[in-house]
Amino acid sequence: MSNCSTCVVRNRSICSALDGTEISALGSISRLRSLAAGEPLLWEGDDSVLLANVVEGALKLTMSMPDGGEQIVGVVYAADFIGRPFGGATPYGVTALTDAQICVFAQSDFERLAADHPTLEQKLLERTLDELDRTRRWMLLLGRMNAEQKLASFLLELSERLGNPGCEPENAGPVDRFELAFSRQQIGDVLGMSVETVSRQFTRLTRQKIIANPTRRAVVILDRGALAARAG
Amino acid sequence: MSNCSTCVVRNRSICSALDGTEISALGSISRLRSLAAGEPLLWEGDDSVLLANVVEGALKLTMSMPDGGEQIVGVVYAADFIGRPFGGATPYGVTALTDAQICVFAQSDFERLAADHPTLEQKLLERTLDELDRTRRWMLLLGRMNAEQKLASFLLELSERLGNPGCEPENAGPVDRFELAFSRQQIGDVLGMSVETVSRQFTRLTRQKIIANPTRRAVVILDRGALAARAG
DNA sequence: CGCCGATTTGATCGTGGTCAACAATAGTGG
DNA sequence: CCACTATTGTTGACCACGATCAAATCGGCG
């Protein structure tokens, strides 16, 4: 279904573990799908029958409190893997933050392919270990940082992650100017704080000339050192 | 070095992926080590040359703020895996919570063995995916719960995890009475709150006859329903 | 231009952090 | 075995940070 040979994340996603023959096997069980910004892909608690690679765009993984509060527990970008293989129900919902393209396949098809291709599982393992490390750093942020430290850390991590797409190949270093894929509310859901507090911290950093906000969604880092100092 | 054939976690740890020949290969590169409660195994930022399986006891994974604040980002029990394969530096410190026995091996030895034994990598992948799910649930706790919800959730998770050691084999269900492996301070470091708040919440739950505290470290769940209600 | 959701700003309140004193337990040596 | 001390846990008083409620302003889009 998909044409993997021309896929832009061919060499950065877990698919880089596969050779020509294998990739066409994966291509035959996968299908490209477009998502509009805000469109949900999976709901928390769904049977996890669907797995995917992100080709373009960004998606959020969310968990909710019974009272309606939401926590974003992960964000995936191009070349990242989506879903919970070897498991029953998806423990988190998945929703597109931006317009996105993903390469979806059935869980059962993927697991069959993975069983025959250890290198594929190894790629997925490395990716999962990285994701676990990132998530744990995020726990430190949620558990021990104040509002200022949270926002500063968030902006720094974004700037690094956007400057270093995929995994290994050419690390361009952090970028000083980028577009946020998040609304203020969503930033709050990432950092475990209210919209108002997010907004206040933005204006504070802006007033101190550490960052600038040409538009609501654009961020320019004016003084990376100072920002790092605030991140603690 | 180790005698894997008599190991108590032989069939629950990732070693269950290995057959007789393979297990003796692992045995020849591994070595049993005892840790006293409070003894550190790895420091945050160390080169990650050491991997291990927990045979008995519990250990904490911690990350620290520059100002000294500590966040426990994971807790491992018997049959769990310790360390960061395929990576440079360990992003978190590892310290024994109780007296413990672990089965250690060199990162390089393990990676060589794993490369030849895909089933070993698959076990590790499943374990890592489970750990990632647990960690994300924990993020919801840190980001969105109040003190009461945090402690209630913590006690419930402990009661479930202790009643269901290892992975698959016989799930005994949650236990209503158990010993905490944590000091009050450590519970605070798990839940992202101060010792005093932990203590206050304990006395609150006790006064409401939802739990009892025969000794400081012992917990009896008197009313699981009420506790679940507080957990939100 | 006018509307509507997103964002910012302001005012107030409450939860949980901090500081301090006290109590209980564990650890140590006489 | 019992003082004596050190450590850990509990309780109280107070305060600050960030949540909440409310209003004003901005910005995108018809």
XYZ file of C-alpha atoms (C1' of nucleotides) in Angstrom:
524
model
C 0.000 0.000 0.000
C 2.631 2.519 1.081
C 5.607 3.399 -1.004
C 8.306 3.019 1.606
C 11.230 3.509 -0.731
C 10.465 7.190 -1.071
C 9.380 7.701 2.540
C 11.001 10.748 4.125
C 11.541 8.941 7.422
C 12.785 5.781 5.757
C 16.233 6.094 7.331
C 15.296 7.542 10.691
C 12.288 5.497 11.801
C 12.420 1.913 12.986
C 12.080 1.001 9.292
C 15.772 1.742 8.883
C 16.293 -1.734 10.341
C 14.785 -3.308 7.244
C 16.385 -4.080 3.887
C 14.756 -3.800 0.483
C 12.800 -7.055 0.632
C 11.648 -6.515 4.176
C 10.621 -2.960 3.558
C 8.317 -4.039 0.774
C 6.794 -6.582 3.166
C 6.104 -3.772 5.598
C 4.849 -1.608 2.755
C 2.301 -4.238 1.893
C 0.765 -4.187 5.361
C 0.948 -0.441 5.936
C -1.025 2.457 4.628
C -0.444 6.195 4.702
C -2.993 8.261 6.546
C -3.462 11.997 6.984
C -4.676 13.616 10.163
C -5.867 17.186 10.594
C -4.678 19.197 13.591
C -6.835 18.231 16.551
C -8.013 14.970 15.021
C -7.911 11.998 17.391
C -6.288 8.738 16.325
C -6.768 6.568 19.425
C -8.789 6.929 22.603
C -7.490 6.068 26.031
C -8.555 2.500 26.787
C -9.170 1.453 23.196
C -8.067 -1.991 22.182
C -4.630 -1.377 20.771
C -5.077 -2.844 17.317
C -3.344 0.002 15.562
C 0.324 0.929 15.403
C 1.982 3.618 13.335
C 5.066 5.564 12.407
C 4.908 9.336 12.293
C 5.930 10.566 8.866
C 5.251 14.247 9.392
C 3.794 16.457 12.089
C 3.392 16.053 15.835
C 0.931 14.121 18.008
C 0.218 14.140 21.719
C -0.325 11.192 24.058
C -2.771 12.026 26.830
C -4.179 10.529 30.009
C -7.180 11.960 31.812
C -8.383 12.290 35.379
C -11.972 11.266 36.109
C -12.722 14.948 36.826
C -11.736 15.894 33.302
C -8.204 17.160 33.912
C -5.783 16.100 31.209
C -2.073 15.356 31.324
C 0.001 15.089 28.169
C 2.314 12.137 28.846
C 4.222 12.164 25.583
C 4.697 13.967 22.293
C 5.796 12.213 19.125
C 7.376 13.732 16.033
C 8.444 12.571 12.577
C 10.077 9.112 12.657
C 8.690 8.298 16.110
C 6.642 5.211 16.764
C 3.041 5.273 17.960
C 1.138 2.619 19.865
C 1.505 -0.218 22.284
C 2.653 -3.487 20.693
C 2.301 -6.693 22.738
C -0.461 -5.283 24.866
C -4.195 -5.268 25.326
C -5.549 -1.748 25.681
C -3.848 1.524 24.796
C -3.260 3.271 28.114
C -3.312 6.742 26.562
C -5.151 8.654 23.865
C -3.381 9.872 20.731
C -4.369 13.105 19.002
C -2.748 15.137 16.239
C -1.315 18.457 17.424
C -0.565 19.638 13.888
C -1.670 18.347 10.526
C 0.152 15.065 10.281
C 0.919 12.082 8.121
C 1.333 8.687 9.666
C 2.054 5.220 8.351
C -0.360 2.825 10.047
C -0.400 -0.952 10.323
C -2.369 -3.553 12.224
C -0.867 -4.689 15.504
C -1.087 -8.335 14.492
C 0.668 -7.733 11.161
C 3.409 -5.785 12.858
C 4.005 -8.387 15.526
C 4.249 -11.112 12.928
C 6.784 -9.097 10.975
C 8.711 -8.211 14.127
C 8.981 -11.847 15.169
C 10.832 -12.587 11.946
C 13.028 -9.503 12.017
C 14.990 -9.120 15.233
C 16.657 -5.953 13.999
C 13.237 -4.337 13.825
C 12.603 -5.239 17.441
C 16.007 -3.945 18.365
C 15.300 -0.566 16.774
C 12.009 -0.435 18.609
C 13.754 -1.356 21.859
C 16.304 1.442 21.494
C 13.555 3.904 20.703
C 11.522 2.755 23.691
C 14.523 3.046 26.009
C 15.121 6.607 24.774
C 11.477 7.443 25.275
C 11.612 6.030 28.794
C 14.593 8.233 29.629
C 12.818 11.286 28.251
C 9.718 10.422 30.261
C 11.712 10.099 33.451
C 13.345 13.479 32.959
C 9.810 14.775 32.524
C 8.898 13.238 35.894
C 11.628 15.290 37.530
C 10.083 18.360 35.929
C 6.547 17.518 37.067
C 7.535 16.514 40.572
C 10.195 18.983 41.561
C 10.158 22.137 39.418
C 8.329 25.418 39.900
C 6.455 27.159 37.106
C 9.443 29.127 35.819
C 11.722 26.101 35.734
C 9.059 24.060 33.989
C 8.531 26.488 31.133
C 12.256 27.174 30.687
C 12.993 23.433 30.573
C 10.152 22.879 28.141
C 11.381 25.523 25.710
C 14.947 24.245 25.897
C 13.912 20.657 25.255
C 11.786 21.733 22.292
C 14.623 23.756 20.850
C 16.930 20.769 21.118
C 14.496 18.209 19.830
C 13.487 20.296 16.842
C 17.127 20.939 15.969
C 17.862 17.244 16.108
C 15.090 15.406 14.263
C 15.152 11.647 14.089
C 17.950 9.919 15.911
C 21.534 9.778 14.757
C 21.979 11.540 11.415
C 23.444 15.067 11.400
C 22.656 16.808 14.656
C 22.111 20.428 13.722
C 22.234 21.543 17.348
C 19.486 23.460 19.121
C 17.463 26.015 17.179
C 16.949 29.541 18.489
C 13.695 30.176 16.682
C 10.790 27.803 16.220
C 7.032 27.421 16.023
C 5.153 25.863 18.909
C 2.930 22.941 17.990
C 1.045 23.625 21.236
C -1.646 25.992 22.414
C -1.168 27.576 25.834
C -3.684 25.118 27.236
C -1.701 22.201 25.819
C 1.542 23.548 27.246
C -0.251 23.591 30.582
C -1.293 19.976 30.053
C 2.326 19.081 29.316
C 3.787 20.861 32.324
C 1.045 20.093 34.809
C -0.075 23.661 35.369
C -2.895 26.038 34.455
C -3.149 28.093 31.244
C -2.929 31.297 33.235
C 0.333 30.309 34.876
C 1.798 29.326 31.508
C 0.823 32.719 30.102
C 2.278 34.589 33.068
C 5.600 32.795 32.774
C 5.725 33.570 29.044
C 5.277 37.264 29.677
C 7.835 37.153 32.478
C 10.502 35.569 30.256
C 9.606 37.980 27.481
C 9.857 41.025 29.744
C 13.265 39.843 30.885
C 14.332 39.660 27.204
C 15.233 35.989 27.564
C 12.794 35.000 24.849
C 10.643 36.848 22.310
C 7.163 36.103 20.957
C 6.886 37.525 17.416
C 3.541 35.715 17.196
C 1.651 33.639 19.753
C 3.021 30.405 18.377
C 6.541 31.563 17.559
C 9.369 31.515 20.071
C 12.789 33.117 19.739
C 15.416 32.286 22.312
C 17.363 35.507 22.901
C 19.522 34.379 25.813
C 20.003 30.649 25.982
C 22.289 30.893 28.987
C 19.739 32.775 31.044
C 17.030 30.365 29.953
C 19.157 27.411 31.048
C 19.769 29.138 34.376
C 15.995 29.427 34.926
C 15.573 25.763 34.037
C 17.644 24.899 37.132
C 29.784 -17.369 38.048
C 26.101 -17.402 38.982
C 24.075 -20.529 39.287
C 21.120 -19.539 37.148
C 19.397 -22.912 37.212
C 18.418 -22.432 40.856
C 17.720 -18.700 40.572
C 14.394 -17.725 42.155
C 13.587 -15.287 39.360
C 14.703 -17.704 36.643
C 11.195 -17.910 35.177
C 10.029 -14.368 35.743
C 12.985 -12.205 34.711
C 14.123 -11.644 31.137
C 16.181 -14.807 31.613
C 13.030 -16.823 31.026
C 13.694 -16.186 27.339
C 16.782 -18.346 27.473
C 17.110 -22.118 27.234
C 19.568 -24.303 29.137
C 22.594 -23.615 26.954
C 21.938 -19.916 26.750
C 21.355 -19.569 30.441
C 24.722 -21.031 31.205
C 26.252 -18.527 28.794
C 24.574 -15.757 30.769
C 25.630 -17.419 34.004
C 29.242 -17.289 32.922
C 29.135 -13.499 32.445
C 27.014 -12.681 35.497
C 27.738 -12.537 39.179
C 25.494 -12.335 42.224
C 25.892 -9.283 44.409
C 24.367 -8.272 47.718
C 23.406 -4.731 48.593
C 22.544 -3.385 52.026
C 19.540 -1.085 52.420
C 20.618 2.409 51.438
C 23.660 1.251 49.493
C 24.096 2.919 46.112
C 24.709 0.862 42.978
C 24.971 3.550 40.293
C 25.254 7.315 40.374
C 23.334 9.615 38.056
C 25.593 10.382 35.093
C 27.900 7.387 35.528
C 29.010 5.582 32.430
C 26.496 2.808 32.124
C 28.800 -0.174 32.081
C 26.726 -2.194 34.489
C 23.409 -3.946 33.977
C 21.578 -6.216 36.384
C 18.540 -8.267 37.239
C 16.928 -7.860 40.634
C 16.802 -11.213 42.419
C 15.429 -10.005 45.721
C 14.559 -6.710 47.367
C 13.702 -3.284 45.980
C 15.776 -0.450 44.515
C 14.968 3.140 43.621
C 15.919 5.109 40.508
C 16.468 8.783 41.278
C 17.139 12.053 39.494
C 18.207 15.206 41.299
C 17.705 18.921 40.917
C 20.796 21.131 41.136
C 19.390 22.538 44.395
C 19.445 19.086 45.974
C 15.809 18.115 45.577
C 15.361 14.500 44.573
C 12.700 12.763 42.510
C 12.314 8.996 42.507
C 11.596 8.140 38.872
C 11.242 4.409 39.209
C 11.242 1.519 41.651
C 12.354 -1.975 40.697
C 11.501 -5.240 42.420
C 12.469 -8.892 42.075
C 12.743 -10.001 38.430
C 12.965 -6.412 37.144
C 15.818 -5.234 34.987
C 18.256 -2.481 36.000
C 20.315 -0.240 33.781
C 20.454 1.388 30.406
C 21.659 -0.912 27.619
C 22.692 0.678 24.299
C 23.455 3.998 25.901
C 26.269 6.150 27.143
C 25.595 7.509 30.600
C 23.026 6.296 33.111
C 20.492 9.108 33.384
C 19.497 8.178 36.939
C 21.074 6.917 40.131
C 20.222 3.480 41.523
C 20.137 2.800 45.264
C 18.896 -0.147 47.307
C 15.756 0.591 49.317
C 15.914 -2.705 51.185
C 18.653 -5.286 51.520
C 18.800 -6.735 48.043
C 20.389 -9.321 45.827
C 21.071 -8.551 42.214
C 22.597 -10.433 39.320
C 25.040 -8.084 37.570
C 26.734 -8.273 34.198
C 28.832 -5.969 32.047
C 26.940 -3.922 29.475
C 29.208 -5.136 26.680
C 28.746 -8.795 27.587
C 25.010 -8.389 27.752
C 24.777 -6.612 24.416
C 26.827 -9.314 22.761
C 24.553 -11.987 24.184
C 21.419 -10.039 23.256
C 22.544 -9.646 19.663
C 22.597 -13.433 19.322
C 19.351 -14.061 21.181
C 16.406 -12.130 19.806
C 14.040 -13.629 22.358
C 16.097 -11.991 25.084
C 15.696 -8.634 23.402
C 12.002 -9.273 22.991
C 11.577 -9.940 26.718
C 13.487 -6.783 27.461
C 11.317 -4.859 25.005
C 8.098 -6.053 26.636
C 9.438 -5.174 30.055
C 10.512 -1.730 28.865
C 7.106 -1.086 27.299
C 5.408 -2.042 30.574
C 7.758 0.204 32.498
C 7.007 3.066 30.101
C 3.271 2.633 30.688
C 3.770 2.619 34.438
C 5.926 5.723 34.202
C 3.293 7.554 32.192
C 0.583 6.732 34.708
C 2.961 8.164 37.265
C 3.187 11.369 35.209
C -0.574 11.757 35.482
C -0.168 11.446 39.239
C 2.632 14.007 39.435
C 1.022 16.497 37.089
C -2.636 16.398 37.978
C -3.291 14.907 41.409
C -3.519 16.580 44.819
C -1.778 15.237 47.908
C -4.631 12.948 48.958
C -5.035 11.432 45.496
C -1.294 10.907 45.240
C -0.954 8.962 48.461
C -4.089 6.907 47.855
C -2.912 5.993 44.346
C 0.525 5.147 45.663
C -0.803 2.766 48.310
C -3.141 1.090 45.848
C -0.408 0.567 43.281
C 1.895 -0.872 45.919
C -0.790 -3.232 47.137
C -1.362 -4.447 43.595
C 2.260 -4.740 42.645
C 3.206 -6.633 45.780
C 0.297 -9.027 45.289
C 1.391 -9.695 41.747
C 5.146 -10.220 41.707
C 6.930 -10.832 38.428
C 4.823 -10.752 35.307
C 2.458 -13.465 34.216
C 2.473 -16.392 36.637
C -0.322 -16.661 39.220
C -1.702 -13.262 40.068
C -2.598 -13.386 43.741
C -4.569 -10.165 43.553
C -3.920 -7.078 45.666
C -2.769 -7.508 49.264
C -4.480 -5.674 52.137
C -1.482 -5.643 54.443
C 2.125 -4.963 53.553
C 5.390 -3.398 54.633
C 6.555 -0.186 53.013
C 10.045 -0.322 51.540
C 10.040 3.493 51.785
C 10.680 6.061 54.470
C 8.301 9.034 54.607
C 10.950 11.140 52.918
C 11.221 8.610 50.092
C 7.470 8.503 49.645
C 7.662 12.268 49.280
C 10.366 11.849 46.650
C 8.159 9.380 44.778
C 5.046 11.545 44.859
C 6.699 14.913 44.392
C 5.721 16.367 47.749
C 7.221 17.220 51.142
C 7.668 14.778 54.055
C 5.270 16.809 56.151
C 2.496 16.586 53.599
C 3.017 12.826 53.288
C 2.744 12.484 57.041
C -0.386 14.630 57.224
C -2.092 12.566 54.532
C -1.204 9.358 56.355
C -2.798 10.575 59.563
C -5.829 11.800 57.630
C -6.418 8.418 55.987
C -5.798 6.718 59.321
C -8.249 8.951 61.187
C -10.854 8.190 58.549
C -10.273 4.451 59.182
C -9.439 3.880 55.525
C -5.997 2.539 56.391
C -4.199 1.570 59.585
C -0.566 1.934 60.638
C 0.322 -0.852 63.086
C 3.941 0.298 62.787
C 5.472 3.154 60.830
C 6.362 0.919 57.945
C 3.305 -1.320 57.957
C 0.120 -0.467 56.083
C -3.240 -2.170 56.371
C -5.922 -1.263 53.878
C -9.209 -1.273 55.802
C -11.498 0.122 53.127
C -10.216 -0.424 49.628
C -13.282 1.158 48.054
C -12.846 4.393 49.960
C -9.151 4.412 49.159
C -9.902 4.003 45.462
C -12.405 6.840 45.691
C -9.712 9.136 47.130
C -7.337 8.103 44.350
C -9.738 9.700 41.841
C -15.926 45.076 10.202
C -17.695 42.021 13.719
C -17.608 37.740 15.882
C -15.528 33.985 18.680
C -12.074 31.402 20.690
C -7.427 32.033 22.552
C -4.624 34.604 25.419
C -3.410 37.925 28.740
C -4.006 40.352 32.957
C -5.934 41.164 37.500
C -7.842 39.844 42.158
C -8.557 36.478 45.456
C -8.174 32.013 47.710
C -6.468 27.485 49.103
C -3.193 23.791 48.996
C 0.833 22.438 50.099
C 5.725 24.126 51.201
C 8.647 25.842 54.805
C 10.236 26.578 59.379
C 10.108 25.134 63.988
C 9.051 22.391 67.955
C 7.952 18.062 69.629
C 7.332 12.854 69.849
C 8.553 8.364 68.857
C 11.624 4.978 67.330
C 16.016 2.888 66.327
C 20.700 2.571 67.260
C 24.795 2.646 70.553
C 27.525 1.981 74.353
C 27.932 1.651 79.313
C 18.991 -3.861 80.180
C 18.680 0.660 80.382
C 20.201 5.440 79.560
C 21.579 8.473 75.924
C 21.718 10.032 71.296
C 20.581 10.293 66.556
C 17.303 9.694 63.291
C 12.663 9.609 61.630
C 8.062 10.903 61.978
C 4.240 14.018 63.576
C 2.002 18.297 64.482
C 1.399 23.297 64.390
C 1.888 28.119 62.574
C 2.664 30.746 58.811
C 3.416 31.965 54.100
C 4.005 31.669 48.978
C 3.050 29.772 44.749
C 0.023 28.684 41.659
C -5.167 27.576 40.971
C -9.401 29.648 40.257
C -12.667 33.041 39.010
C -13.542 37.072 36.297
C -12.691 40.578 32.956
C -10.257 42.709 29.276
C -7.660 42.209 24.968
C -5.846 40.050 21.035
C -6.032 37.683 16.700
C -7.928 34.908 13.095
C -11.651 34.250 9.921
C -16.115 34.801 7.996
